[in-house]
Short mmCIF file of N, CA and C in Angstrom, two decimals:
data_model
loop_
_atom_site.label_atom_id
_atom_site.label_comp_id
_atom_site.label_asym_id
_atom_site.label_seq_id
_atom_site.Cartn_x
_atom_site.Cartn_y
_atom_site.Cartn_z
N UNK R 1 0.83 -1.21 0.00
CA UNK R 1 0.00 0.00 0.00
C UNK R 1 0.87 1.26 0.00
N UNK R 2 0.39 2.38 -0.38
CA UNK R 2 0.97 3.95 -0.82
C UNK R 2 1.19 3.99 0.80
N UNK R 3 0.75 3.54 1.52
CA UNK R 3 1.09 4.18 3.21
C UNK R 3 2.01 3.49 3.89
N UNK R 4 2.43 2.56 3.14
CA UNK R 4 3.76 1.99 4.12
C UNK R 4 4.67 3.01 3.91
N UNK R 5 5.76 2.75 5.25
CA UNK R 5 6.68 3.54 5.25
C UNK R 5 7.53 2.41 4.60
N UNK R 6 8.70 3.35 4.52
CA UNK R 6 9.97 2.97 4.20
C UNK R 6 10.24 1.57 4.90
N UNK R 7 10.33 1.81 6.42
CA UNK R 7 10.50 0.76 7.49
C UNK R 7 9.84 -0.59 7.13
N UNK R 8 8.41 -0.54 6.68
CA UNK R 8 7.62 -1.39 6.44
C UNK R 8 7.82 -1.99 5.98
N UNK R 9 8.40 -1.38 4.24
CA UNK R 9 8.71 -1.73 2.99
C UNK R 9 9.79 -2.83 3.36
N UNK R 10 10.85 -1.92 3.84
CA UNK R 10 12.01 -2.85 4.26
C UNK R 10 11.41 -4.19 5.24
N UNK R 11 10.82 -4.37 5.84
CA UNK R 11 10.31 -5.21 6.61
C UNK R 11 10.15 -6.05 6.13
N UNK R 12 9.09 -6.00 4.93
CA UNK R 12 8.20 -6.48 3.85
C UNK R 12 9.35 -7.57 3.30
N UNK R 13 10.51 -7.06 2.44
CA UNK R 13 11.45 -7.52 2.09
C UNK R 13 11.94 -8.53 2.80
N UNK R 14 12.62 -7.84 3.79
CA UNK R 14 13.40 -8.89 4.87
C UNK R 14 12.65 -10.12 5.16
N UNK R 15 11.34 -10.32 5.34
CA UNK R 15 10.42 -11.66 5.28
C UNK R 15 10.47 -12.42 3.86
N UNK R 16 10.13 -11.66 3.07
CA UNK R 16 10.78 -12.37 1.30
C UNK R 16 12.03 -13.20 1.40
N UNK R 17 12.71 -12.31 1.80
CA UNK R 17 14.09 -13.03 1.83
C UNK R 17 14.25 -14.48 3.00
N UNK R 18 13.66 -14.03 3.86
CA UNK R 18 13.47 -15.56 5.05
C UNK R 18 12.87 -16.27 4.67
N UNK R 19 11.84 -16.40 3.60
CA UNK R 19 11.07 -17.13 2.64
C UNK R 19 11.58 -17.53 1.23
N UNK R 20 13.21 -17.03 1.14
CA UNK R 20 13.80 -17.27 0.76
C UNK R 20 12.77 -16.79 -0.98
N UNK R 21 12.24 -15.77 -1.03
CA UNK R 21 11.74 -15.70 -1.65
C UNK R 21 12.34 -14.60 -2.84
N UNK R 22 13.34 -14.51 -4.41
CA UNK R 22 14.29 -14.02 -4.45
C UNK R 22 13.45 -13.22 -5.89
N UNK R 23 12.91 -13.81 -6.45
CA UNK R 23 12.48 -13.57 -7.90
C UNK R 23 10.86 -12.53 -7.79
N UNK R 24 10.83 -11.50 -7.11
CA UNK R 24 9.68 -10.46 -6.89
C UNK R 24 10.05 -8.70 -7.89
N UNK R 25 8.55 -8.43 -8.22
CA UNK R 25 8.46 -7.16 -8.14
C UNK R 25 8.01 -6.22 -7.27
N UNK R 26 8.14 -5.43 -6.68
CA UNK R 26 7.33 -4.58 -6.10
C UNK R 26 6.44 -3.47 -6.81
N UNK R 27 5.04 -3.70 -6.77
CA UNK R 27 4.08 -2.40 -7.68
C UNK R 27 3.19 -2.03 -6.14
N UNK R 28 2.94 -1.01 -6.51
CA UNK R 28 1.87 -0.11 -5.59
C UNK R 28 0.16 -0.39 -5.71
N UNK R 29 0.04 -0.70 -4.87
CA UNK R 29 -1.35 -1.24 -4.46
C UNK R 29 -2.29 -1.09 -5.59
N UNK R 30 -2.45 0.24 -5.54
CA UNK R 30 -3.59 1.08 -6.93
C UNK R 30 -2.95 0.60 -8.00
N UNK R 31 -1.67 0.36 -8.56
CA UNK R 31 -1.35 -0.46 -9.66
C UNK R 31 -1.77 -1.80 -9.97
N UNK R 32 -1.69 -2.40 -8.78
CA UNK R 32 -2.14 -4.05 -8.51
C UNK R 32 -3.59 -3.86 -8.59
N UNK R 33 -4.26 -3.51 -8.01
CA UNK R 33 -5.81 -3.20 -8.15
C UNK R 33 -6.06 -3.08 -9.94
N UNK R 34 -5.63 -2.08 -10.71
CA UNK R 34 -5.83 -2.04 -12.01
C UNK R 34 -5.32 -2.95 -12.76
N UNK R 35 -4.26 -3.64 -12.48
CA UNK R 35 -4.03 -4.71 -13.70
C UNK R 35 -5.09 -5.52 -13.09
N UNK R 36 -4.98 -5.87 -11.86
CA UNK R 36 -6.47 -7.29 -11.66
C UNK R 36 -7.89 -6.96 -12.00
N UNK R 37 -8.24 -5.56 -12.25
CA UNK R 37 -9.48 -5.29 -12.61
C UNK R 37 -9.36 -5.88 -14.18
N UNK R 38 -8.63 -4.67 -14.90
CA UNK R 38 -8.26 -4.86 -16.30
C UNK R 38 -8.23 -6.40 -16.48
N UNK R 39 -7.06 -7.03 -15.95
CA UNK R 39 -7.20 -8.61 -16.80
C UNK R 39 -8.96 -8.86 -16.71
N UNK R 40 -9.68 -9.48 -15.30
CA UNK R 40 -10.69 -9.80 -15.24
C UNK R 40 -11.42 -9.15 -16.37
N UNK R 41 -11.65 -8.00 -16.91
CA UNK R 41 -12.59 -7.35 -17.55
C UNK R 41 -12.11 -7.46 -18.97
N UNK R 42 -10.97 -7.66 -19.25
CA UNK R 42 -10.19 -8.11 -20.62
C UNK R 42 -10.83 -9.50 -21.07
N UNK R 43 -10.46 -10.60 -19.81
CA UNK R 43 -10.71 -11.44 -19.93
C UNK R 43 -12.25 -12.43 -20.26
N UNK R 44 -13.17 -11.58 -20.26
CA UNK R 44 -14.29 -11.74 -20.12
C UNK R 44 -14.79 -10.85 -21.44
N UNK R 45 -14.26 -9.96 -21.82
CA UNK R 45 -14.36 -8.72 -23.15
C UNK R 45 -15.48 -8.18 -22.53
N UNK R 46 -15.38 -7.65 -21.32
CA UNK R 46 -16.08 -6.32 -20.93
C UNK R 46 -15.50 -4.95 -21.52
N UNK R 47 -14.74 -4.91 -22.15
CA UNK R 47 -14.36 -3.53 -22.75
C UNK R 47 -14.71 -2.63 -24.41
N UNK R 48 -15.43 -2.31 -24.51
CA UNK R 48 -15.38 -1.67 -25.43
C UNK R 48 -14.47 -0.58 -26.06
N UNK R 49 -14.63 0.12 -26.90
CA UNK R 49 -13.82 1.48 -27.79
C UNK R 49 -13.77 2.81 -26.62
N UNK R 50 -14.65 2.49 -26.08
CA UNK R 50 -15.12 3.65 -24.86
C UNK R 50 -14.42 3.49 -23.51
N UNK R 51 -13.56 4.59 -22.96
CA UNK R 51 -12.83 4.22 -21.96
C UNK R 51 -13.75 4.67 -21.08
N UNK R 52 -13.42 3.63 -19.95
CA UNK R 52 -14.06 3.82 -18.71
C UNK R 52 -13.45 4.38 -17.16
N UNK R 53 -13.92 5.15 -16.25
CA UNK R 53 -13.29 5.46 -15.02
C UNK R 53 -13.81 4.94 -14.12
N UNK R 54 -12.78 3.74 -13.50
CA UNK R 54 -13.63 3.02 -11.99
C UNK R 54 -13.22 3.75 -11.27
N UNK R 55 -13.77 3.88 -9.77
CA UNK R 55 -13.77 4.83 -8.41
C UNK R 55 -13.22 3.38 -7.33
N UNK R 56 -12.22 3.44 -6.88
CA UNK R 56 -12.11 1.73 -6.18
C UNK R 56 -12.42 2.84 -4.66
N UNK R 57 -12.76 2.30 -3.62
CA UNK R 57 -12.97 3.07 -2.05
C UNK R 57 -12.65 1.39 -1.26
N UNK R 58 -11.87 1.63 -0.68
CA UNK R 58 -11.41 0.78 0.53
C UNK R 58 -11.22 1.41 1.73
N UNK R 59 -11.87 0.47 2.79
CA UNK R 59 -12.31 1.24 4.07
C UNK R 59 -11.42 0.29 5.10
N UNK R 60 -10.07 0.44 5.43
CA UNK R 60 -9.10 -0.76 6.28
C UNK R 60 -9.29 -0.54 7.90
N UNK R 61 -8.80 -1.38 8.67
CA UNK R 61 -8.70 -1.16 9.98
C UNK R 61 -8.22 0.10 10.41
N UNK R 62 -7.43 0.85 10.14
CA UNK R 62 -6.39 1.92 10.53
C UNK R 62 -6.46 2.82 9.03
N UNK R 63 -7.16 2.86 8.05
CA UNK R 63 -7.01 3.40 6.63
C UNK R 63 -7.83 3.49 6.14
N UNK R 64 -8.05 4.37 4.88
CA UNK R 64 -8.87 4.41 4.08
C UNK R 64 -8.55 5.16 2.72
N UNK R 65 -8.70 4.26 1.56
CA UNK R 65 -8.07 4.84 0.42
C UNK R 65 -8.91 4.83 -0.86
N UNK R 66 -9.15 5.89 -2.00
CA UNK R 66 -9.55 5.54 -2.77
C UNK R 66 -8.73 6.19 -4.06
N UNK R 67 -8.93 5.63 -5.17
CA UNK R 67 -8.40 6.15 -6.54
C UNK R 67 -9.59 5.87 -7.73
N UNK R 68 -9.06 6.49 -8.57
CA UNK R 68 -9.74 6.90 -9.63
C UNK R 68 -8.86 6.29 -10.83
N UNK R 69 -9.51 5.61 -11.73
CA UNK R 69 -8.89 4.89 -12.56
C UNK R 69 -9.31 4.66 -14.36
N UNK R 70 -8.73 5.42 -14.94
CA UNK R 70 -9.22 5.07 -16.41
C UNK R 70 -8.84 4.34 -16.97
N UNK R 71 -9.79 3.33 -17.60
CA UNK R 71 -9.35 2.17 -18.22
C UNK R 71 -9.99 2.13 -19.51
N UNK R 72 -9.06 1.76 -20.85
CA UNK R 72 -9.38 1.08 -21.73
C UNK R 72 -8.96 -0.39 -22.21
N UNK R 73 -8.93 -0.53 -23.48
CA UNK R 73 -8.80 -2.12 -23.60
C UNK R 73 -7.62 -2.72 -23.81
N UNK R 74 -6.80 -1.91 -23.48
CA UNK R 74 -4.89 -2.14 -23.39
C UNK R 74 -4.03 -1.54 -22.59
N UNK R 75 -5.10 -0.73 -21.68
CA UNK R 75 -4.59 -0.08 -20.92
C UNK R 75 -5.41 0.85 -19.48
N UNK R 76 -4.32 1.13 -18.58
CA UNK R 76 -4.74 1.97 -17.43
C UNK R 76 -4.32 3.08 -17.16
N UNK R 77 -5.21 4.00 -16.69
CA UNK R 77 -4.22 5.67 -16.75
C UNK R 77 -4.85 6.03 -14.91
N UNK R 78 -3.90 5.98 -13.58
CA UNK R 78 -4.34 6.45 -12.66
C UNK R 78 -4.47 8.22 -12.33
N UNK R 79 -5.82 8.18 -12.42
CA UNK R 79 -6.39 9.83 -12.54
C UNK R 79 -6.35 10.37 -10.97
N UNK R 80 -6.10 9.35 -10.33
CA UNK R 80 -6.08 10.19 -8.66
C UNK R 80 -6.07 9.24 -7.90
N UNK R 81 -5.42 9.59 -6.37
CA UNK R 81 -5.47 8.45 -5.90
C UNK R 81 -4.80 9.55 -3.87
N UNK R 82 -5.54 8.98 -3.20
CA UNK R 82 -5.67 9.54 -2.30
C UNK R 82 -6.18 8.94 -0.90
N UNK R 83 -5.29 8.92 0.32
CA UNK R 83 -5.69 7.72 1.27
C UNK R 83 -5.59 8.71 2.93
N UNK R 84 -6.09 8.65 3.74
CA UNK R 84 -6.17 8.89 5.23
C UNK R 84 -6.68 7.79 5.82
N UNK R 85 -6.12 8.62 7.77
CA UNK R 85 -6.21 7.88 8.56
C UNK R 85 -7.61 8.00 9.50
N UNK R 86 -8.03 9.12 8.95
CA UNK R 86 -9.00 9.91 9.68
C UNK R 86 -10.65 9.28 9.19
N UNK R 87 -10.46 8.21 8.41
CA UNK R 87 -11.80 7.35 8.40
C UNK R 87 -11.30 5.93 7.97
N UNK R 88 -11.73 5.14 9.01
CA UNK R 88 -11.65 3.75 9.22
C UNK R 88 -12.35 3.08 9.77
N UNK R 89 -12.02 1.52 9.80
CA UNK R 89 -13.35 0.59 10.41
C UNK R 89 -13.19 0.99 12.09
N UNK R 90 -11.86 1.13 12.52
CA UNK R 90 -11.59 1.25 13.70
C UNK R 90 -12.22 2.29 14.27
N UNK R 91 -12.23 3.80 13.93
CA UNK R 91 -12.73 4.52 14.37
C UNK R 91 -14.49 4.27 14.06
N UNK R 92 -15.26 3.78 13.27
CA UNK R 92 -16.24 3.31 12.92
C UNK R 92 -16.59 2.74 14.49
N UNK R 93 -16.03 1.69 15.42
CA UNK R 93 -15.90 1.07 16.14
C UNK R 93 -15.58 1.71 17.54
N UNK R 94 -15.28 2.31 17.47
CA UNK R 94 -14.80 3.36 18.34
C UNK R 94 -16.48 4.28 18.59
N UNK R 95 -17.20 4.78 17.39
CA UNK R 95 -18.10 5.45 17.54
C UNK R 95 -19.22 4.40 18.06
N UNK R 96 -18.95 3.66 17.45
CA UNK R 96 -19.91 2.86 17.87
C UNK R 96 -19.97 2.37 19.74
N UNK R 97 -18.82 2.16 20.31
CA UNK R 97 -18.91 1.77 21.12
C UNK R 97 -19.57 3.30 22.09
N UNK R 98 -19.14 4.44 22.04
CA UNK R 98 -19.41 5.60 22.40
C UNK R 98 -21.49 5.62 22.01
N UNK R 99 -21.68 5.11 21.10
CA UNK R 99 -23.26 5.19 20.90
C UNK R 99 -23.73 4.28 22.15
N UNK R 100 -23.23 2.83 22.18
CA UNK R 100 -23.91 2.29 23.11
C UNK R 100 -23.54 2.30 24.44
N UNK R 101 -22.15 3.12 24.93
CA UNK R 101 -21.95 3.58 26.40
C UNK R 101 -23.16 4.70 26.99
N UNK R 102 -23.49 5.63 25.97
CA UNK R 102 -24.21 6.83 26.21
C UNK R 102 -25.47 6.30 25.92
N UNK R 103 -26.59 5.31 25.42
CA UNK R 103 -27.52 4.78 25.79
C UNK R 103 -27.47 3.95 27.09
N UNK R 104 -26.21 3.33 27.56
CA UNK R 104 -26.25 2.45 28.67
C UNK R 104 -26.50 3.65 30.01
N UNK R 105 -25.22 4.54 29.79
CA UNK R 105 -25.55 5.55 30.92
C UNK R 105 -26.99 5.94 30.68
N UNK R 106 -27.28 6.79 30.08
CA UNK R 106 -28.92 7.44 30.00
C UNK R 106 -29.75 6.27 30.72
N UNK R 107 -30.01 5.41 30.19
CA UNK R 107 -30.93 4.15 31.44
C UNK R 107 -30.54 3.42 32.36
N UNK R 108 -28.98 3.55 33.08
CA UNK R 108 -28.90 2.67 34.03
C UNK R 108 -29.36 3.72 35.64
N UNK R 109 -29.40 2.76 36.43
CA UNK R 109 -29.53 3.34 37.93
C UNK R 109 -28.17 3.65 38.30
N UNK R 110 -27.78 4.40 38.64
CA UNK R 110 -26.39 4.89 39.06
C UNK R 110 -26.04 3.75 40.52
N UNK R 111 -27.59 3.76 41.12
CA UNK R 111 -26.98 3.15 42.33
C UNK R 111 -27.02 1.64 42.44
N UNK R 112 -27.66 1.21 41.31
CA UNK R 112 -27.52 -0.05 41.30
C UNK R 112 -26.92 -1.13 39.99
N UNK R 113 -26.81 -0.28 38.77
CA UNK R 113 -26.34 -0.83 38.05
C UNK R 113 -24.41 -0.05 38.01
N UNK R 114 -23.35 -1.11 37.42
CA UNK R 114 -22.33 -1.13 37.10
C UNK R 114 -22.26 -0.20 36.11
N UNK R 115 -20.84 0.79 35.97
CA UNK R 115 -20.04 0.96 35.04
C UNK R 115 -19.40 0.66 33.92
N UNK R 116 -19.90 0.19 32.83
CA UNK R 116 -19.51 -0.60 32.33
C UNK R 116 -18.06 -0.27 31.63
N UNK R 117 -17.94 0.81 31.33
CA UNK R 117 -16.77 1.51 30.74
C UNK R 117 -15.53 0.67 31.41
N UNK R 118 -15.70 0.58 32.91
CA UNK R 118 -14.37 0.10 33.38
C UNK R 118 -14.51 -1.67 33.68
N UNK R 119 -15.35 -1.95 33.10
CA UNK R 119 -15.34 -3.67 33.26
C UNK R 119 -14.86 -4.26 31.65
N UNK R 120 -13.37 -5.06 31.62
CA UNK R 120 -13.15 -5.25 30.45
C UNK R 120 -13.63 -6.20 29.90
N UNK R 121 -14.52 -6.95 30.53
CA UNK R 121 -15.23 -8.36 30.13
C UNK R 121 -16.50 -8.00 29.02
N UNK R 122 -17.07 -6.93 29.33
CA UNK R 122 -18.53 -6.69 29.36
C UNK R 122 -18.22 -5.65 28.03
N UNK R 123 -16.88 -4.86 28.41
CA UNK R 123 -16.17 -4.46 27.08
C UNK R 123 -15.73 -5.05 25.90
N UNK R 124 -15.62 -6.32 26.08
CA UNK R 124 -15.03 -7.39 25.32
C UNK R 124 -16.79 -7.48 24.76
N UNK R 125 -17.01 -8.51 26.10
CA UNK R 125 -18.52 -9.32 25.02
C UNK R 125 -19.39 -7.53 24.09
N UNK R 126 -19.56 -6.35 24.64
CA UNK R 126 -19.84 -5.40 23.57
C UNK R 126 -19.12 -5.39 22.66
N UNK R 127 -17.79 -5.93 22.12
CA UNK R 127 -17.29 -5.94 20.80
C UNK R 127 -18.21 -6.33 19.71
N UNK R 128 -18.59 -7.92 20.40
CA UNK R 128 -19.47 -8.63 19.68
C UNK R 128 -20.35 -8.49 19.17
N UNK R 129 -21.28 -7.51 19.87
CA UNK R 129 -22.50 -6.98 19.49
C UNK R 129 -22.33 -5.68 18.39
N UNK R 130 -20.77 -5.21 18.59
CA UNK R 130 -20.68 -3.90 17.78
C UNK R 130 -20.79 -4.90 16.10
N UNK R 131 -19.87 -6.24 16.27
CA UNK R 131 -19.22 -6.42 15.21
C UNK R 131 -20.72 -6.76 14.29
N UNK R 132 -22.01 -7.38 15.17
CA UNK R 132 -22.67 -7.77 14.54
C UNK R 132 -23.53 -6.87 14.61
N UNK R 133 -23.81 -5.77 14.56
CA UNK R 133 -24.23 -4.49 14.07
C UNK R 133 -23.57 -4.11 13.16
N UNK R 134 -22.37 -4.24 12.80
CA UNK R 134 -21.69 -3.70 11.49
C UNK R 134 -22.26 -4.94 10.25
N UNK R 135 -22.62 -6.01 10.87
CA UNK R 135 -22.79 -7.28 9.82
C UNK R 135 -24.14 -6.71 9.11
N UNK R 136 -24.99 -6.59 10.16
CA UNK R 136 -26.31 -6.24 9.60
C UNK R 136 -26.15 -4.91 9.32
N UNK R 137 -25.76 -3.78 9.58
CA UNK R 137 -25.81 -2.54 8.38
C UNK R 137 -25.24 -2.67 6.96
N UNK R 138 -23.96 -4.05 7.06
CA UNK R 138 -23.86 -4.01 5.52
C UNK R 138 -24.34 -4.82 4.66
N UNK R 139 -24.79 -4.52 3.97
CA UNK R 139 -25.67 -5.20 2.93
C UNK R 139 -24.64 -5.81 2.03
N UNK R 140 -24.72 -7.33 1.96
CA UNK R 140 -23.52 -7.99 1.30
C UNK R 140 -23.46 -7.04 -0.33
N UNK R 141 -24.73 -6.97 -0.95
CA UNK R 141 -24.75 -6.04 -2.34
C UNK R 141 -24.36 -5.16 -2.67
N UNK R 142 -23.66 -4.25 -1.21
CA UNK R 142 -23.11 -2.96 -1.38
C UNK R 142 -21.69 -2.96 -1.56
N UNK R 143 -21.37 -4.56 -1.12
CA UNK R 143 -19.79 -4.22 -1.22
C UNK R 143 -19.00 -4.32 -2.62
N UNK R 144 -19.64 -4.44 -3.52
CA UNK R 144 -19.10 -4.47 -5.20
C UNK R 144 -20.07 -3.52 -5.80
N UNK R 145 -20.02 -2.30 -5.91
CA UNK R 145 -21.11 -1.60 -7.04
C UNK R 145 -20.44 -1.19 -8.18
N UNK R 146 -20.71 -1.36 -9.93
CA UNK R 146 -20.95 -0.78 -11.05
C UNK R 146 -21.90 0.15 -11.42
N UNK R 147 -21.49 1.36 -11.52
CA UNK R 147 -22.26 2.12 -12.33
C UNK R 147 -21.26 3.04 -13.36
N UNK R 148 -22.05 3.75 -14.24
CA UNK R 148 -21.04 4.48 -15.24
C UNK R 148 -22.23 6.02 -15.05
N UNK R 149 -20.99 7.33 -15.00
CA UNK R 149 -20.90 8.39 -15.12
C UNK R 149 -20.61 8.68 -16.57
N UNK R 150 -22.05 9.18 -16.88
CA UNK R 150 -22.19 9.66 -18.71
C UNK R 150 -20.78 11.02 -19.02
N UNK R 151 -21.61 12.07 -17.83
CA UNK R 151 -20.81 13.19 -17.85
C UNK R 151 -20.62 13.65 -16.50
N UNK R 152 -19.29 14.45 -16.22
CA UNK R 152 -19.33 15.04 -14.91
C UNK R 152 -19.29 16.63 -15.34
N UNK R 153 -19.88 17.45 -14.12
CA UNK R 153 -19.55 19.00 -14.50
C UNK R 153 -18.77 19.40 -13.07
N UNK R 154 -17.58 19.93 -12.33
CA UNK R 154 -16.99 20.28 -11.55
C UNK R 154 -16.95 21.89 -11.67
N UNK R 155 -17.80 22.69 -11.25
CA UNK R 155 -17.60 24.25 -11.04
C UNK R 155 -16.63 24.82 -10.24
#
């Protein structure tokens, strides 16, 4: 990915090599993303005379990146490409847990129900419930969409 550091990179390597692994290229994520789109869509003759621009959006634990990609039938041209830390699943998770602390406070009895904030058990088993609240808001159909943009106007 465009966000490894240097360190990483090198990291990355140094495991290749303990894997004794000698014969590699290194390409950049959004590169790898477009040749695997392209072949698949080559391969199948989804392409016409008419070039097309996919939008890829990936939403990671700690990341979030998307690019812009024009493709025709021999080729890829990356039109943009742009990633932060400042929206992720983690923080997703994070809000979430903050939604259901502040419904727990609002209805508990102060004098008879627990804290839950400081019990890590009860913190733990709420993971579970966050994770399967994220299951059911996503709609398995949303996670691959096609559509095509006729024209854009940017003022």
């Amino acid at each position: 990915p465009n966000y490894f550091t240097d360190e990483q990179v090198d990291d990355f390597q140094a495991g290749l090599c303990v894997a004794q692994v000698d014969n590699y290229i290194l390409i950049r994520e959004v590169d790898s993303m477009a040749v695997d789109y392209c072949y698949y869509k080559s391969l199948y003759h989804e392409f016409d005379d008419h070039p097309i621009v996919v939008l890829f959006i990936g939403v990671g634990f700690g990341e979030s990146q998307a690019y812009a990609i024009e493709f025709t039938k021999d080729s890829y041209n990356i039109l943009s490409y742009a990633h932060t830390n400042k929206v992720c699943s983690s923080m997703v998770d994070a809000l979430m847990y903050e939604v259901f602390y502040e419904a727990y406070d609002e209805n508990r009895d102060e004098d008879d129900d627990p804290d839950i904030r400081e019990n890590s058990v009860l913190t733990a088993k709420l993971l579970n419930t966050i994770i399967t609240t994220k299951h059911q808001m996503s709609d398995p159909c949303t996670l691959h969409l096609s559509f095509v943009i006729c024209s854009i106007r940017i003022d």
